CSV table of C-alpha atoms in Angstrom, one decimal:
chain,number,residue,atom,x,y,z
A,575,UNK,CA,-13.3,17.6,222.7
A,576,UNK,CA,-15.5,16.5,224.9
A,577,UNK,CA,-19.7,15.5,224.1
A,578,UNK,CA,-21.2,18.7,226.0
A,579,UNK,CA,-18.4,20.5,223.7
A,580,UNK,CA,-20.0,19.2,220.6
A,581,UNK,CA,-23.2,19.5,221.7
A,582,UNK,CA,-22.6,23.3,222.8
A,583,UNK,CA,-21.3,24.3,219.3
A,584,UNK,CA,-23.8,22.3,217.2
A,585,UNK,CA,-26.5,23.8,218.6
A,586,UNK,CA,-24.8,27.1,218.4
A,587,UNK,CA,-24.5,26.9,214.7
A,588,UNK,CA,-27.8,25.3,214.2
A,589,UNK,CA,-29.6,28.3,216.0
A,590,UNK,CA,-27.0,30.5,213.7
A,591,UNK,CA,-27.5,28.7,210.4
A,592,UNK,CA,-31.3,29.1,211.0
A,593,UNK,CA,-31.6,32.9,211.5
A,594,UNK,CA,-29.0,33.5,208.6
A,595,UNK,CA,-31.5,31.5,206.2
A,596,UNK,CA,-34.9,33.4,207.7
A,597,UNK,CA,-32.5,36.7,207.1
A,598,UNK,CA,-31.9,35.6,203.4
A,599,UNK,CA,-35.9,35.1,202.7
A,600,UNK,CA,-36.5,38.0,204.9
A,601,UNK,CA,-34.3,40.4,203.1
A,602,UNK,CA,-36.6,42.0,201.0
A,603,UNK,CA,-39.0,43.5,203.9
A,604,UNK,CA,-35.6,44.5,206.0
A,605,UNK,CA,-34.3,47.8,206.0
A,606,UNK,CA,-31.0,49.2,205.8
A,607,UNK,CA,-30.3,49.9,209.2
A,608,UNK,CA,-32.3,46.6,210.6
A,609,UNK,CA,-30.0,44.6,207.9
A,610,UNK,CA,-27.0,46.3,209.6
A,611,UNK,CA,-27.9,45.1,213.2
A,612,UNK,CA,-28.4,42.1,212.4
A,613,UNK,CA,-25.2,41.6,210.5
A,614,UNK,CA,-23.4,43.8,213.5
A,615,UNK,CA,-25.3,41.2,216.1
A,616,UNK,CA,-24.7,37.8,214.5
A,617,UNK,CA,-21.3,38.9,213.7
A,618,UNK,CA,-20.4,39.7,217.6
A,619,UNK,CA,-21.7,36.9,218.9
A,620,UNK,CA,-20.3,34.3,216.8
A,621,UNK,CA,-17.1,36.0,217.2
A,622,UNK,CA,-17.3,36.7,220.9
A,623,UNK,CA,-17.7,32.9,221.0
A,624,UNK,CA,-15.3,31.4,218.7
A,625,UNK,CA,-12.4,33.5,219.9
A,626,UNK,CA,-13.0,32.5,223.4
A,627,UNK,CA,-13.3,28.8,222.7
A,628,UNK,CA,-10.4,29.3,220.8
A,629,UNK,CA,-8.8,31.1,222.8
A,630,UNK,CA,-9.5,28.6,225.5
A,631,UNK,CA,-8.3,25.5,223.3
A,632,UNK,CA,-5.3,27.0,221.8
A,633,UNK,CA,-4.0,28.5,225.4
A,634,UNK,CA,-0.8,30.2,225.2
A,635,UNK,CA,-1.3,31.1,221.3
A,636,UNK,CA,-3.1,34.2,221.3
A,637,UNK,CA,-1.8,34.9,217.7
A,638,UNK,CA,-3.9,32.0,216.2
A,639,UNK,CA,-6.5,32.1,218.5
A,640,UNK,CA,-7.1,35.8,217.4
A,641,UNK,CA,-6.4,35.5,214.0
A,642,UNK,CA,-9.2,32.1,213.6
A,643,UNK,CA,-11.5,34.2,216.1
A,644,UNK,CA,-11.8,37.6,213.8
A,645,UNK,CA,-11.9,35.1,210.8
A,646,UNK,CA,-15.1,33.4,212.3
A,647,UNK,CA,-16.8,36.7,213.3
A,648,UNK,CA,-16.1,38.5,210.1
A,649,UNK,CA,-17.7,35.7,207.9
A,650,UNK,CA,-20.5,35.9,210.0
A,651,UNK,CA,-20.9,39.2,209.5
A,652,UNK,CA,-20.2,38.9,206.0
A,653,UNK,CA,-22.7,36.1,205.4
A,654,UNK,CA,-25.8,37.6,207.4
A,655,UNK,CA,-24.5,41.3,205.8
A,656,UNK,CA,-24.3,40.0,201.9
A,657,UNK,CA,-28.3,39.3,202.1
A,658,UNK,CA,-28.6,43.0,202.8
A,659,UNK,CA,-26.4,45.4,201.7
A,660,UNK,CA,-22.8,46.2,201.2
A,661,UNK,CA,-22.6,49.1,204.1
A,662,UNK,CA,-24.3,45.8,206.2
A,663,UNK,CA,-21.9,43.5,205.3
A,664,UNK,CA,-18.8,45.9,206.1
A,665,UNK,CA,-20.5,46.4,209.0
A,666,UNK,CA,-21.3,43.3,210.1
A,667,UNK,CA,-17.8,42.2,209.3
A,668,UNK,CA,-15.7,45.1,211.1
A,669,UNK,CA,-18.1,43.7,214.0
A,670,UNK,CA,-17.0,40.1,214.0
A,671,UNK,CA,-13.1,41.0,213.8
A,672,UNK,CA,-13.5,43.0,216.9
A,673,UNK,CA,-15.6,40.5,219.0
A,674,UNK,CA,-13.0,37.6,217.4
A,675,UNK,CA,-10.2,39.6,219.2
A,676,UNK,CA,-11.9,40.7,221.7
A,677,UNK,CA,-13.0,37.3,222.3
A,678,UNK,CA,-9.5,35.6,222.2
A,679,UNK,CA,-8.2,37.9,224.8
A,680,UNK,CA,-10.8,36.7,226.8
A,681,UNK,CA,-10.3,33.1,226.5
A,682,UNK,CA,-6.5,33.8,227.0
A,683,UNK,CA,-7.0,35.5,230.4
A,684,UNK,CA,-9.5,32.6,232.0
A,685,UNK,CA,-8.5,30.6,234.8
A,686,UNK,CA,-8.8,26.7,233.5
A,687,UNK,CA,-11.4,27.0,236.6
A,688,UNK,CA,-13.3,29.2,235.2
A,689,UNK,CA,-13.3,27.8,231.2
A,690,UNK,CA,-16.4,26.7,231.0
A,691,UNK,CA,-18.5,29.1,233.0
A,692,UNK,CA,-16.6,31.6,230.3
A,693,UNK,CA,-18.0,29.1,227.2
A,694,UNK,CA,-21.2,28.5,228.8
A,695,UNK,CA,-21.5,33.0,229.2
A,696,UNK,CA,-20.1,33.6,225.5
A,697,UNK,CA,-23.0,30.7,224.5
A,698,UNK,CA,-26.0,32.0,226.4
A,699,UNK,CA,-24.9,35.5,225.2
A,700,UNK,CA,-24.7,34.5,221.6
A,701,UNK,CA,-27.9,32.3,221.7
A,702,UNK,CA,-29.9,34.9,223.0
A,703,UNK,CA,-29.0,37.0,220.2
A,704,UNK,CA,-30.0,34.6,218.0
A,705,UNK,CA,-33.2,33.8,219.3
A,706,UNK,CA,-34.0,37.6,219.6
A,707,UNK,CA,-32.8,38.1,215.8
A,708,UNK,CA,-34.9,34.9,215.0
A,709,UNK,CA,-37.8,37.1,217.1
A,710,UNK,CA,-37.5,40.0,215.0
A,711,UNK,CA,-37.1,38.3,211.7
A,712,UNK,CA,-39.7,35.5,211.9
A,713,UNK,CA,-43.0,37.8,211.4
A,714,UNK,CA,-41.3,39.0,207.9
A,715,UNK,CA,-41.2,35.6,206.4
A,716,UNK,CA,-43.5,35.1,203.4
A,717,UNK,CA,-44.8,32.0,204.3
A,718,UNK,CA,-45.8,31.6,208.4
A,719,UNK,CA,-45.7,28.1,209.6
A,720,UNK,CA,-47.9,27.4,212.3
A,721,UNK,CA,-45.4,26.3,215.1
A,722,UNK,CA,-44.0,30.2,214.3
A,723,UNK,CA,-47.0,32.0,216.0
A,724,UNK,CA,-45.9,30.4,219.3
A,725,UNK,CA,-42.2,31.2,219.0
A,726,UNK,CA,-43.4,35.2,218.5
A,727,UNK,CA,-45.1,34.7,222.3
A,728,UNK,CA,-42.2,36.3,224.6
A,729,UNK,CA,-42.6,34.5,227.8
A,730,UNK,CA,-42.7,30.9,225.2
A,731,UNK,CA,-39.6,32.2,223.8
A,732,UNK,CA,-38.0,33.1,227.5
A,733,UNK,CA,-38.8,29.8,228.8
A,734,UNK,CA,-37.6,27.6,226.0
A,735,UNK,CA,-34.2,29.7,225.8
A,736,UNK,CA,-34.0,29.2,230.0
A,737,UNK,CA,-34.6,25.7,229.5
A,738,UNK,CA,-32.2,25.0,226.8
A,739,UNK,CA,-29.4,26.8,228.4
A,740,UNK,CA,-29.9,25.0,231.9
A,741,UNK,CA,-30.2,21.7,230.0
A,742,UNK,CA,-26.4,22.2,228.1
A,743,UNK,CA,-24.9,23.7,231.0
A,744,UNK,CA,-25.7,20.2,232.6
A,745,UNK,CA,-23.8,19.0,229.9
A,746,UNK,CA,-20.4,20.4,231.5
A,747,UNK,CA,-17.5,19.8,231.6
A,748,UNK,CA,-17.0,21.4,228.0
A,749,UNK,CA,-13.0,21.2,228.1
A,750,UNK,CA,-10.8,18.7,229.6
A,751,UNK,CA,-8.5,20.5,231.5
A,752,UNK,CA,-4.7,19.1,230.8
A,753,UNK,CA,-1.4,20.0,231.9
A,754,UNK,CA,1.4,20.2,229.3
A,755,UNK,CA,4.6,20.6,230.3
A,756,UNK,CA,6.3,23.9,229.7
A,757,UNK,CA,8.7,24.6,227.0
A,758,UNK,CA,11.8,26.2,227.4
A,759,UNK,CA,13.3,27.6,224.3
């Protein structure tokens, strides 16, 4: 694992962690259908994202990369969905298991060329549904902090997601890229 690796997934499950607590304290003044999306979102991209790093890092296992993948996308969707309702949590849950395989299949298919331009999409593609769940969420908190007026400014919020993702992609390469030899059974 390399630093830009660590620092790729930390962030990913800081920004992650963050909008499931503001969903928890927000749950009251959600409905239904909003509780669903954002189960069905965070759910898809966590597992979009974990199966393709996984299926990246465990290369010529799809079983276990798909299997860990729709694991990680259905308790994302379960944890986002349980602050809701149940008919959010199935649904964020069926979500995540089909963006975990979906996901793994991806990672599978890459060229080692092409491994992290596939993390760094499935990232920036997760992220921004964070950052637009965090968006949508934010104004329903009880309590507004001051520094959350300027995250509810669009063009703020554009520029700091921008800026973020061009700073990690610097942070490439996210996987070292080693031959093993082949295995004849």
């Amino acid at each position: 694992m390399t630093t830009g690796l660590i620092l790729l997934i930390s962030v990913f499950f800081t920004f992650f962690f963050g909008v499931t607590v503001c969903a928890f304290f927000a749950r009251k003044k959600v409905t239904v259908m909003q509780g669903m999306i954002f189960a069905m979102s965070m759910a898809m991209g966590m597992g979009l994202f974990a199966g393709t790093l996984l299926g990246i890092v465990f290369q010529g296992h799809l079983l276990l990369s798909t299997a860990v993948g729709m694991g990680a996308g259905a308790l994302a969707g379960a944890l986002i969905g349980s602050s809701f309702s149940f008919l959010a949590l199935l649904e964020g849950m069926l979500s995540g298991v089909m963006a975990g395989m979906m996901g793994a299949m991806l990672g599978e298919m890459i060229e080692p060329a092409d491994w992290d331009k596939a993390l760094m999409l499935m990232f920036t593609f997760a992220l921004l549904i964070c950052f637009l769940l965090a968006y949508e969420i934010l104004p329903l908190l009880k309590e507004q902090f001051k520094w959350m007026r300027y995250y509810q400014n669009p063009f703020l919020l554009g520029f700091l997601f921008f800026l973020l993702c061009l700073f990690l992609y610097t942070q490439t390469p996210f996987i070292q890229k080693v031959i093993l030899p082949y295995h004849f059974h």
